[in-house]
């Protein structure tokens, strides 16, 4: 065995992960689902010369499926990262080494993100089938990849935070999914309900559609991944929103900042002796 | 090497540790004895920078555990009472991971790991997966892990718990080697006689208070006139039982197949008189002396009063 100068947690986690049969099965199942659906679509809608460049449905289905899989996999991979160490009773030993809590958290996040990214990258060639149908620009594909990246980062950080905050992996996984549900579904519903309430409160019928353009509703829509995903795909799921900003850019900034805060908070929670800033003295 | 000054720790209203004053000199092996929940692990965790004391100060190698945790961690090797296993890692990879965690240069690691595995008699298990090792082997591997950064202090929380007698003996031999290497060792155990052979000093802790501390003889209740005694007889066993039962200095007499176990509360002179009586009664005494479980008697006698408080 050759010793590595890389971060020891990353080396250990990757070693453990890729020696596990579960990893191979996860990857196989992911590709089966991601490949099976476009294949089924191909069978139902054979490519016709006349419809080339016209059919965007496959792209929308693939992207939505990809996003759903990320929502399912990313929190699960990190929700046991720290609580798992605690349950195995290896966390205390780890905390008596020279690895700082921040290094431990970043390393755990990195290895989990690496695996989720592997899943996404491994399934990217499936988009070549989408390309057969056309109607997708390379820019759209790149924005979609960035959108997935931000989601992986955020959901991974969320799972990691829950894992540090809550002692048991099962509970931490449930809470991570619960919070993810809030961001993915509840923010969308809030946007819809608030918009409808504001419409009801607007007596002038001609101004009712202006409600959807209000800045607070735009911001709410801008943090909802489903609305932003469909904006990237050029589709609409909810009432048409006129964004005064680029939705994916706002979305990316918001969730990247939130991810960094969650990671820093996790590192703080992991510290065995938490020094409060007002009690700091040498 | 290890020093605590008025160290206290409370969890809400529960006082886990009360005003602990401890000083362990370099190269000494200090045995920490106490029942579950007495405060042994709490003390060890505070010293290992894993818990913050409520009051007081603690120093390891001169470093303050609260203000200089990184230096403290570099100076000590901590072994908790439970060995946590990483799946899918071999013994070498396990040690390599911790070598990396202590920022040991990659080119130094292979020889260091080989030496440590040899020290704990696990060279033949280098490529075995950690979770496939026996409990005793895992404990020895854990000890090797503690030594990976060559710390001056070792904090071992019940290292012998759950081990079979052979594994305990093996572990004890390694600890003796470490003592010879000049390591300062703080060790806690429930298996009290084990510490008797190994420790220079012992501390008895009960309900968060250190109730006795010092050399084994110093702490021993021999000074208080109580000894756990054992008498073995070859002939006239019943006559011996009668003499012992009638002796006013004998308490808690237990009869075994080949002898007796009891607490003697008299002086050495009275002990000699008892032996003489047995011989005069033609009891064939093959052994008359302190029981190997004497440390247990020390512990029980000292904690007797505290438990009732």
Coordinates of C-alpha atoms in Angstrom, one line a residue:
Chain A
X1 CA 0.0 0.0 0.0
X2 CA 1.4 3.4 -1.0
X3 CA 0.9 6.3 1.5
X4 CA -0.7 9.4 0.0
X5 CA 0.0 13.0 0.8
X6 CA -3.7 13.8 0.0
X7 CA -6.1 14.7 2.7
X8 CA -6.4 11.4 4.8
X9 CA -10.2 11.6 5.2
X10 CA -10.7 11.9 1.4
X11 CA -8.4 9.0 0.8
X12 CA -10.1 6.8 3.4
X13 CA -13.6 7.7 2.4
X14 CA -13.0 7.1 -1.3
X15 CA -11.2 3.8 -0.4
X16 CA -14.1 2.7 1.8
X17 CA -16.8 3.8 -0.7
X18 CA -15.3 2.3 -3.8
X19 CA -14.6 -1.0 -2.1
X20 CA -18.2 -1.3 -1.1
X21 CA -20.6 -3.3 -3.4
X22 CA -23.3 -0.8 -2.5
X23 CA -21.5 1.8 -4.6
X24 CA -21.5 -0.3 -7.7
X25 CA -25.2 -1.1 -7.3
X26 CA -26.1 2.5 -6.7
X27 CA -24.3 3.6 -9.8
X28 CA -25.8 0.8 -11.9
X29 CA -29.3 1.5 -10.6
X30 CA -28.9 5.2 -11.2
X31 CA -27.8 4.6 -14.8
X32 CA -30.6 2.1 -15.3
X33 CA -33.2 4.6 -14.3
X34 CA -31.6 7.5 -16.1
X35 CA -31.1 5.4 -19.3
X36 CA -34.3 3.4 -19.1
X37 CA -36.6 6.4 -19.3
X38 CA -35.1 8.1 -22.4
X39 CA -35.0 4.6 -24.0
X40 CA -38.7 4.1 -23.3
X41 CA -39.4 7.5 -24.7
X42 CA -37.5 6.6 -27.9
X43 CA -39.7 3.5 -28.3
X44 CA -42.9 5.5 -27.8
X45 CA -41.8 8.4 -29.9
X46 CA -39.6 7.1 -32.7
X47 CA -37.4 9.8 -34.3
X48 CA -39.0 11.2 -37.4
X49 CA -37.2 13.4 -39.9
X50 CA -40.0 15.9 -39.7
X51 CA -39.9 16.4 -36.0
X52 CA -36.2 16.8 -35.6
X53 CA -35.4 19.9 -33.6
X54 CA -39.0 20.2 -32.6
X55 CA -39.4 17.8 -29.7
X56 CA -38.2 19.1 -26.4
X57 CA -40.1 16.7 -24.2
X58 CA -37.3 14.2 -23.8
X59 CA -34.9 17.0 -22.6
X60 CA -37.5 18.2 -20.1
X61 CA -38.1 14.6 -18.8
X62 CA -34.4 13.8 -18.6
X63 CA -33.6 17.0 -16.7
X64 CA -36.5 16.6 -14.3
X65 CA -35.6 13.0 -13.6
X66 CA -32.0 14.0 -13.1
X67 CA -33.0 16.7 -10.6
X68 CA -35.3 14.3 -8.8
X69 CA -32.5 11.7 -8.5
X70 CA -30.1 14.4 -7.1
X71 CA -32.7 15.4 -4.5
X72 CA -33.0 11.8 -3.5
X73 CA -29.3 10.9 -3.5
X74 CA -27.4 14.0 -2.4
X75 CA -28.8 14.4 1.2
X76 CA -28.7 10.6 1.8
X77 CA -25.0 10.5 1.0
X78 CA -24.1 13.2 3.5
X79 CA -26.7 12.7 6.2
X80 CA -24.7 9.9 7.7
X81 CA -21.2 11.4 7.2
X82 CA -20.7 12.7 10.8
X83 CA -23.5 10.9 12.6
X84 CA -22.1 7.6 11.2
X85 CA -18.7 8.4 12.7
X86 CA -20.5 9.1 16.0
X87 CA -22.4 5.8 15.8
X88 CA -19.3 3.8 15.0
X89 CA -17.6 5.6 17.9
X90 CA -14.8 6.8 15.7
X91 CA -15.6 10.5 15.9
X92 CA -13.9 11.2 19.3
X93 CA -10.7 9.6 18.0
X94 CA -10.9 11.7 14.9
X95 CA -11.3 14.8 17.0
X96 CA -8.2 14.1 19.0
X97 CA -6.0 14.2 15.8
X98 CA -4.6 17.2 14.1
X99 CA -7.5 17.4 11.7
X100 CA -9.6 20.5 12.5
X101 CA -13.4 20.2 12.5
X102 CA -13.4 22.4 9.4
X103 CA -11.1 20.1 7.5
X104 CA -13.2 17.1 8.6
X105 CA -16.4 18.8 7.4
X106 CA -15.0 19.9 4.0
X107 CA -13.4 16.5 3.4
X108 CA -16.7 14.7 4.2
X109 CA -18.5 17.1 1.9
X110 CA -16.0 16.7 -0.9
X111 CA -16.1 12.9 -0.9
X112 CA -19.9 12.9 -0.9
X113 CA -20.1 15.5 -3.6
X114 CA -17.5 13.6 -5.6
X115 CA -19.7 10.5 -5.6
X116 CA -22.9 12.4 -6.5
X117 CA -21.0 14.2 -9.2
X118 CA -19.8 10.9 -10.5
X119 CA -23.4 9.8 -10.8
X120 CA -24.4 12.9 -12.7
X121 CA -21.3 12.8 -15.0
X122 CA -21.7 9.1 -15.7
X123 CA -25.3 9.8 -16.8
X124 CA -24.4 12.8 -18.9
X125 CA -23.7 10.8 -22.1
X126 CA -27.4 9.9 -22.0
X127 CA -28.1 13.5 -23.1
X128 CA -26.7 12.5 -26.4
X129 CA -30.0 10.8 -27.0
X130 CA -31.7 14.2 -26.2
X131 CA -29.4 15.8 -28.8
X132 CA -30.9 13.5 -31.5
X133 CA -34.2 15.3 -31.0
X134 CA -32.5 18.7 -31.0
X135 CA -34.1 21.9 -29.8
X136 CA -31.5 22.2 -27.0
X137 CA -28.7 24.7 -27.0
X138 CA -25.2 24.0 -25.6
X139 CA -25.7 27.0 -23.4
X140 CA -28.9 25.5 -21.9
X141 CA -27.0 22.2 -21.2
X142 CA -24.2 24.1 -19.5
X143 CA -26.6 26.1 -17.4
X144 CA -28.4 22.9 -16.5
X145 CA -25.0 21.3 -15.4
X146 CA -24.3 24.3 -13.3
X147 CA -27.8 24.2 -11.8
X148 CA -27.2 20.5 -10.9
X149 CA -23.9 21.3 -9.4
X150 CA -25.3 24.0 -7.2
X151 CA -28.1 21.6 -6.1
X152 CA -25.6 18.9 -5.3
X153 CA -23.6 21.3 -3.2
X154 CA -26.6 22.6 -1.3
X155 CA -28.3 19.3 -0.6
X156 CA -24.9 17.8 0.3
X157 CA -24.2 20.6 2.8
X158 CA -27.7 20.3 4.2
X159 CA -27.3 16.6 4.8
X160 CA -23.9 17.2 6.3
X161 CA -25.3 19.9 8.6
X162 CA -28.1 17.6 9.8
X163 CA -25.6 14.8 10.3
X164 CA -23.5 17.1 12.5
X165 CA -26.5 18.5 14.4
X166 CA -28.4 15.3 15.0
X167 CA -26.7 12.3 16.6
X168 CA -28.6 9.5 14.8
X169 CA -28.2 8.9 11.1
X170 CA -31.8 7.8 10.5
X171 CA -33.2 10.9 12.2
X172 CA -30.7 13.2 10.4
X173 CA -31.6 11.7 7.0
X174 CA -35.4 12.3 7.7
X175 CA -34.7 15.9 8.8
X176 CA -32.5 16.5 5.8
X177 CA -35.2 15.3 3.4
X178 CA -37.7 17.4 5.3
X179 CA -35.7 20.6 4.9
X180 CA -35.0 19.7 1.3
X181 CA -38.8 19.3 0.8
X182 CA -39.3 22.8 2.2
X183 CA -36.9 24.3 -0.4
X184 CA -38.1 22.2 -3.3
X185 CA -41.8 22.1 -2.8
X186 CA -42.9 24.5 0.0
X187 CA -41.2 27.6 -1.4
X188 CA -43.0 26.9 -4.7
X189 CA -46.4 26.5 -3.0
X190 CA -45.7 29.6 -0.9
X191 CA -45.0 31.5 -4.1
X192 CA -48.3 30.2 -5.6
X193 CA -50.5 30.8 -2.6
X194 CA -49.0 34.3 -1.8
X195 CA -49.5 35.3 -5.5
X196 CA -53.1 34.1 -5.4
X197 CA -53.8 35.9 -2.1
X198 CA -52.3 39.1 -3.5
X199 CA -54.5 38.7 -6.7
X200 CA -57.6 38.3 -4.5
X201 CA -56.6 41.5 -2.6
X202 CA -56.2 43.4 -5.8
X203 CA -59.6 44.8 -6.9
X204 CA -58.4 46.1 -10.2
X205 CA -58.6 43.2 -12.6
X206 CA -56.1 44.8 -15.1
X207 CA -53.5 44.9 -12.4
X208 CA -53.9 41.4 -11.2
X209 CA -51.4 39.9 -13.5
X210 CA -48.8 42.5 -12.4
X211 CA -48.8 40.7 -9.0
X212 CA -46.5 38.0 -10.3
X213 CA -43.9 40.6 -11.2
X214 CA -43.6 41.9 -7.6
X215 CA -40.0 41.7 -6.3
X216 CA -40.8 39.6 -3.2
X217 CA -42.5 37.0 -5.4
X218 CA -39.7 37.1 -7.8
X219 CA -37.2 36.4 -5.1
X220 CA -39.4 33.6 -3.7
X221 CA -39.6 32.1 -7.2
X222 CA -35.9 32.6 -7.6
X223 CA -35.1 30.3 -4.7
X224 CA -37.4 27.6 -5.8
X225 CA -35.4 24.9 -7.7
X226 CA -38.4 23.7 -9.7
X227 CA -39.3 27.1 -11.1
X228 CA -35.7 27.9 -11.9
X229 CA -35.2 24.5 -13.5
X230 CA -38.2 25.1 -15.8
X231 CA -36.9 28.6 -16.5
X232 CA -33.6 27.1 -17.7
X233 CA -35.5 24.6 -19.8
X234 CA -37.6 27.4 -21.2
X235 CA -40.8 25.9 -19.9
X236 CA -43.4 27.2 -17.4
X237 CA -45.0 25.1 -14.6
X238 CA -46.6 27.9 -12.6
X239 CA -48.0 31.4 -13.6
X240 CA -45.7 33.2 -15.9
X241 CA -43.1 35.2 -13.9
X242 CA -41.2 38.1 -15.4
X243 CA -37.9 37.9 -13.7
X244 CA -35.9 41.2 -13.4
X245 CA -32.8 39.1 -12.9
X246 CA -31.3 36.0 -14.3
X247 CA -33.0 33.3 -12.3
X248 CA -30.3 30.6 -12.4
X249 CA -27.7 33.2 -11.4
X250 CA -29.7 34.4 -8.4
X251 CA -30.5 30.8 -7.5
X252 CA -26.8 29.8 -7.7
X253 CA -25.6 32.7 -5.6
X254 CA -28.4 32.2 -3.0
X255 CA -27.7 28.5 -2.6
X256 CA -23.9 28.7 -2.7
X257 CA -24.0 31.3 0.1
X258 CA -26.4 29.1 2.1
X259 CA -24.2 26.0 1.5
X260 CA -21.1 27.8 2.8
X261 CA -23.0 29.0 5.9
X262 CA -24.2 25.4 6.5
X263 CA -20.7 24.1 6.2
X264 CA -19.3 26.7 8.5
X265 CA -22.1 26.1 11.0
X266 CA -21.4 22.3 10.8
X267 CA -17.7 22.9 11.5
X268 CA -18.7 25.0 14.6
X269 CA -21.0 22.3 15.8
X270 CA -18.4 19.6 15.4
X271 CA -15.9 21.4 17.6
X272 CA -15.7 19.5 20.9
X273 CA -15.0 22.7 22.8
X274 CA -17.1 25.5 21.4
X275 CA -15.6 28.8 22.4
X276 CA -18.1 31.6 22.3
X277 CA -16.8 34.8 20.8
X278 CA -17.6 36.9 23.9
X279 CA -15.6 34.5 26.1
X280 CA -12.5 34.5 23.9
X281 CA -9.4 35.2 25.8
X282 CA -5.9 33.8 25.7
Chain B
X1 CA 3.1 15.7 32.7
X2 CA -0.6 15.6 33.6
X3 CA -2.0 18.1 36.0
X4 CA -5.6 19.1 37.0
X5 CA -6.3 22.0 39.3
X6 CA -9.8 22.1 40.9
X7 CA -11.2 20.4 37.8
X8 CA -15.0 20.1 37.8
X9 CA -17.6 19.2 35.2
X10 CA -21.3 19.3 35.5
X11 CA -24.1 18.3 33.1
X12 CA -26.9 20.6 34.1
X13 CA -27.5 19.7 37.8
X14 CA -25.5 16.5 37.6
X15 CA -22.0 16.9 38.9
X16 CA -19.8 14.4 37.0
X17 CA -16.5 15.6 38.4
X18 CA -15.9 17.6 41.6
X19 CA -12.7 19.5 42.4
X20 CA -10.3 17.0 40.9
X21 CA -6.7 17.6 41.9
X22 CA -4.3 15.3 40.1
X23 CA -0.7 15.3 39.3
X24 CA 1.0 12.6 37.3
X25 CA 4.8 12.8 36.8
X26 CA 6.6 11.9 33.6
X27 CA 7.1 8.2 33.0
X28 CA 4.5 7.1 35.6
X29 CA 1.6 4.8 35.1
X30 CA -1.4 6.0 36.9
X31 CA -4.4 3.7 37.4
X32 CA -7.8 5.3 37.6
X33 CA -10.3 3.1 39.5
X34 CA -13.9 3.7 40.0
X35 CA -17.3 2.3 39.2
X36 CA -19.4 3.2 36.1
X37 CA -20.4 6.9 36.2
X38 CA -17.7 7.8 38.7
X39 CA -16.1 10.4 36.5
X40 CA -13.1 8.5 35.0
X41 CA -14.1 8.9 31.4
X42 CA -15.2 12.5 31.9
X43 CA -11.7 13.3 33.3
X44 CA -10.1 11.4 30.4
X45 CA -12.2 13.2 27.8
X46 CA -11.4 16.6 29.4
X47 CA -7.7 15.8 29.2
X48 CA -8.1 14.7 25.6
X49 CA -9.8 18.0 24.7
X50 CA -13.1 16.4 23.9
X51 CA -15.0 18.0 26.8
X52 CA -14.9 21.4 28.3
X53 CA -14.5 21.6 32.0
X54 CA -17.1 23.6 33.9
X55 CA -14.4 24.9 36.3
X56 CA -10.8 24.5 37.0
X57 CA -7.8 23.8 34.7
X58 CA -6.1 20.8 33.2
X59 CA -2.7 20.6 31.6
X60 CA -1.0 17.9 29.5
X61 CA 2.7 18.2 29.0
X62 CA 2.3 21.8 30.2
X63 CA -0.3 22.7 27.6
X64 CA -3.7 24.0 28.7
X65 CA -6.4 21.7 27.4
X66 CA -8.7 24.6 26.9
X67 CA -6.4 27.2 25.4
X68 CA -3.9 25.0 23.5
X69 CA -5.9 22.0 22.3
X70 CA -3.8 21.4 19.2
X71 CA -0.6 21.1 21.2
X72 CA -2.4 18.8 23.7
X73 CA -3.6 16.5 20.9
X74 CA -0.1 16.3 19.5
X75 CA 1.2 15.3 23.0
X76 CA -1.3 12.6 23.8
X77 CA -2.7 9.4 22.4
X78 CA -6.3 8.7 23.4
X79 CA -7.9 5.3 23.4
X80 CA -11.6 5.3 24.2
X81 CA -13.4 2.3 25.9
X82 CA -14.9 1.2 22.6
X83 CA -13.0 0.4 19.4
X84 CA -14.8 2.0 16.4
X85 CA -14.2 0.1 13.2
X86 CA -14.0 1.5 9.7
X87 CA -15.3 -0.9 7.1
X88 CA -13.2 -2.0 4.2
X89 CA -9.8 -0.8 5.6
X90 CA -6.8 -3.1 6.3
X91 CA -4.8 -2.7 9.5
X92 CA -2.1 -0.9 7.6
X93 CA -4.6 1.5 5.9
X94 CA -6.2 2.2 9.2
X95 CA -2.8 3.3 10.7
X96 CA -1.9 5.1 7.5
X97 CA -5.1 7.1 7.9
X98 CA -4.3 8.2 11.4
X99 CA -0.7 8.9 10.3
X100 CA -2.1 11.3 7.7
X101 CA -4.4 12.8 10.3
X102 CA -1.3 13.6 12.4
X103 CA 0.4 15.0 9.3
X104 CA 3.2 12.5 9.3
X105 CA 5.1 12.7 6.0
X106 CA 4.1 9.8 3.6
X107 CA 7.7 8.6 3.1
X108 CA 8.0 8.0 6.9
X109 CA 4.8 6.1 7.3
X110 CA 5.5 2.6 6.0
X111 CA 8.4 1.9 8.3
X112 CA 6.6 3.6 11.3
X113 CA 3.5 1.4 10.7
X114 CA 5.6 -1.7 10.4
X115 CA 7.3 -0.9 13.7
X116 CA 4.1 -0.3 15.5
X117 CA 2.5 -3.4 14.2
X118 CA 5.5 -5.3 15.4
X119 CA 5.2 -3.7 18.8
X120 CA 1.6 -4.8 19.2
X121 CA 2.3 -8.2 17.7
X122 CA 0.1 -7.7 14.6
X123 CA 2.7 -7.8 11.8
X124 CA 1.1 -10.9 10.4
X125 CA -2.3 -9.1 10.3
X126 CA -1.0 -6.1 8.4
X127 CA -3.2 -6.8 5.3
X128 CA -6.2 -8.1 7.3
X129 CA -9.4 -6.0 7.3
X130 CA -9.8 -4.3 10.6
X131 CA -13.4 -5.5 11.1
X132 CA -12.2 -9.1 10.7
X133 CA -9.8 -8.9 13.7
X134 CA -10.6 -10.3 17.1
X135 CA -11.5 -7.8 19.9
X136 CA -8.1 -8.3 21.5
X137 CA -6.3 -7.6 18.2
X138 CA -8.5 -4.6 17.6
X139 CA -7.5 -3.2 21.0
X140 CA -3.9 -3.7 20.2
X141 CA -4.3 -2.1 16.9
X142 CA -6.0 0.8 18.7
X143 CA -3.0 1.1 20.9
X144 CA -0.7 1.2 17.9
X145 CA -3.0 4.0 16.5
X146 CA -2.5 5.9 19.8
X147 CA 1.3 5.7 19.3
X148 CA 1.4 6.7 15.6
X149 CA 2.5 10.3 16.4
X150 CA 4.8 9.2 19.3
X151 CA 2.9 11.0 22.1
X152 CA 4.5 11.4 25.5
X153 CA 1.2 10.7 27.2
X154 CA -1.3 7.9 26.7
X155 CA -4.8 8.1 28.0
X156 CA -6.4 4.6 27.9
X157 CA -10.0 4.3 28.9
X158 CA -10.7 0.8 30.1
X159 CA -8.5 -0.8 27.4
X160 CA -9.0 -4.3 28.8
X161 CA -12.8 -4.3 28.9
X162 CA -14.3 -7.1 27.0
X163 CA -11.1 -9.0 26.4
X164 CA -10.5 -12.6 27.2
X165 CA -7.7 -13.5 29.7
X166 CA -5.1 -14.2 27.0
X167 CA -5.8 -10.9 25.3
X168 CA -5.6 -9.1 28.6
X169 CA -2.2 -10.5 29.3
X170 CA -1.0 -9.6 25.8
X171 CA -2.2 -6.0 26.3
X172 CA -0.6 -5.8 29.8
X173 CA 2.7 -6.9 28.3
X174 CA 2.5 -4.2 25.7
X175 CA 1.7 -1.6 28.3
X176 CA 4.7 -2.7 30.4
X177 CA 6.9 -2.2 27.3
X178 CA 5.4 1.3 26.9
X179 CA 6.2 2.0 30.5
X180 CA 9.8 1.0 29.8
X181 CA 9.8 3.4 26.9
X182 CA 9.1 6.2 29.3
X183 CA 5.5 7.0 28.3
X184 CA 3.3 8.5 30.9
X185 CA 0.1 6.4 31.0
X186 CA -3.3 7.2 32.5
X187 CA -5.3 4.0 32.5
X188 CA -8.7 3.2 33.8
X189 CA -10.0 -0.2 34.5
X190 CA -12.7 -2.2 36.1
X191 CA -10.5 -5.2 36.4
X192 CA -8.7 -4.0 39.4
X193 CA -5.9 -6.6 40.0
X194 CA -4.6 -5.8 36.6
X195 CA -3.7 -2.3 37.6
X196 CA -1.9 -3.5 40.7
X197 CA 0.9 -5.0 38.7
X198 CA 1.1 -2.2 36.2
X199 CA 0.6 1.0 38.0
X200 CA 3.0 3.2 40.0
X201 CA 0.2 5.1 41.5
X202 CA -3.6 4.7 41.7
X203 CA -6.5 7.1 42.1
X204 CA -9.8 6.0 43.4
X205 CA -12.7 8.0 42.1
X206 CA -16.3 7.7 43.2
X207 CA -19.3 10.0 42.5
X208 CA -17.0 12.5 40.8
X209 CA -14.6 12.9 43.8
X210 CA -11.1 11.6 44.0
X211 CA -11.2 9.8 47.4
X212 CA -7.8 8.2 47.5
X213 CA -4.6 8.8 45.5
X214 CA -1.0 7.7 45.7
X215 CA 1.2 4.7 45.6
X216 CA -0.5 1.3 45.8
X217 CA 0.9 0.6 49.3
X218 CA 0.0 4.1 50.4
X219 CA -3.6 3.8 49.3
X220 CA -3.8 0.2 50.4
X221 CA -6.0 -0.5 53.4
X222 CA -3.2 -2.4 54.9
X223 CA -2.4 0.9 56.5
X224 CA -6.0 1.0 57.8
X225 CA -5.6 -2.6 59.2
X226 CA -7.8 -4.3 56.6
X227 CA -6.5 -6.9 54.1
X228 CA -8.2 -9.3 51.8
X229 CA -6.6 -12.6 52.8
X230 CA -6.5 -16.1 51.4
X231 CA -5.8 -19.3 53.2
X232 CA -5.4 -22.7 51.4
X233 CA -5.5 -25.9 53.3
X234 CA -4.6 -29.5 52.4
X235 CA -5.9 -31.2 55.6
X236 CA -8.3 -30.5 58.4
X237 CA -10.3 -28.1 56.4
X238 CA -13.3 -28.1 58.8
X239 CA -11.1 -27.3 61.8
X240 CA -9.6 -24.4 59.9
X241 CA -13.1 -23.1 59.1
X242 CA -14.0 -23.2 62.8
X243 CA -10.8 -21.3 63.9
X244 CA -11.4 -18.6 61.2
X245 CA -15.0 -18.2 62.0
X246 CA -14.2 -17.8 65.7
X247 CA -11.4 -15.3 65.1
X248 CA -12.6 -11.8 65.9
X249 CA -10.4 -10.2 63.2
X250 CA -11.9 -12.2 60.4
X251 CA -14.9 -10.8 58.4
X252 CA -16.8 -11.9 55.3
X253 CA -15.5 -15.4 55.4
X254 CA -16.0 -17.3 52.2
X255 CA -15.2 -21.0 51.8
X256 CA -13.9 -22.4 48.6
X257 CA -13.0 -25.9 47.4
X258 CA -9.4 -25.7 48.7
X259 CA -9.4 -22.7 51.0
X260 CA -10.9 -19.5 52.4
X261 CA -11.1 -15.9 51.4
X262 CA -11.8 -13.3 54.1
X263 CA -11.2 -9.7 55.2
X264 CA -8.7 -9.4 58.1
X265 CA -9.0 -6.3 60.2
X266 CA -6.2 -7.0 62.6
X267 CA -2.5 -6.1 62.6
X268 CA 0.4 -8.2 61.2
X269 CA 1.0 -9.5 64.8
X270 CA -2.6 -10.8 65.0
X271 CA -2.3 -12.3 61.5
X272 CA 0.8 -14.3 62.8
X273 CA -1.2 -15.4 65.8
X274 CA -4.0 -16.7 63.5
X275 CA -1.5 -18.7 61.5
X276 CA 0.0 -20.1 64.6
X277 CA -3.4 -21.2 65.8
X278 CA -4.1 -23.0 62.5
X279 CA -0.8 -24.8 62.7
X280 CA -1.3 -25.8 66.3
X281 CA -4.7 -27.2 65.3
X282 CA -2.8 -29.4 62.8
X283 CA -4.3 -27.7 59.8
X284 CA -2.0 -28.3 56.8
X285 CA -1.7 -24.7 55.5
X286 CA -0.4 -24.6 51.9
X287 CA -1.0 -20.8 51.5
X288 CA -1.5 -18.0 53.9
X289 CA -1.3 -14.5 52.5
X290 CA -3.0 -11.6 50.7
X291 CA -5.4 -12.4 48.0
X292 CA -4.5 -11.4 44.5
X293 CA -7.8 -9.4 44.5
X294 CA -6.4 -7.2 47.2
X295 CA -6.8 -4.1 45.1
X296 CA -10.5 -4.9 44.8
X297 CA -10.6 -4.9 48.6
X298 CA -8.9 -1.5 48.6
X299 CA -11.5 -0.2 46.3
X300 CA -14.4 -1.7 48.1
X301 CA -13.2 -0.5 51.5
X302 CA -12.5 3.0 50.4
X303 CA -15.7 3.4 48.4
X304 CA -17.8 1.8 51.1
X305 CA -18.3 5.1 53.0
X306 CA -18.7 7.2 49.8
X307 CA -21.4 5.0 48.4
X308 CA -23.5 5.5 51.5
X309 CA -23.3 9.3 51.4

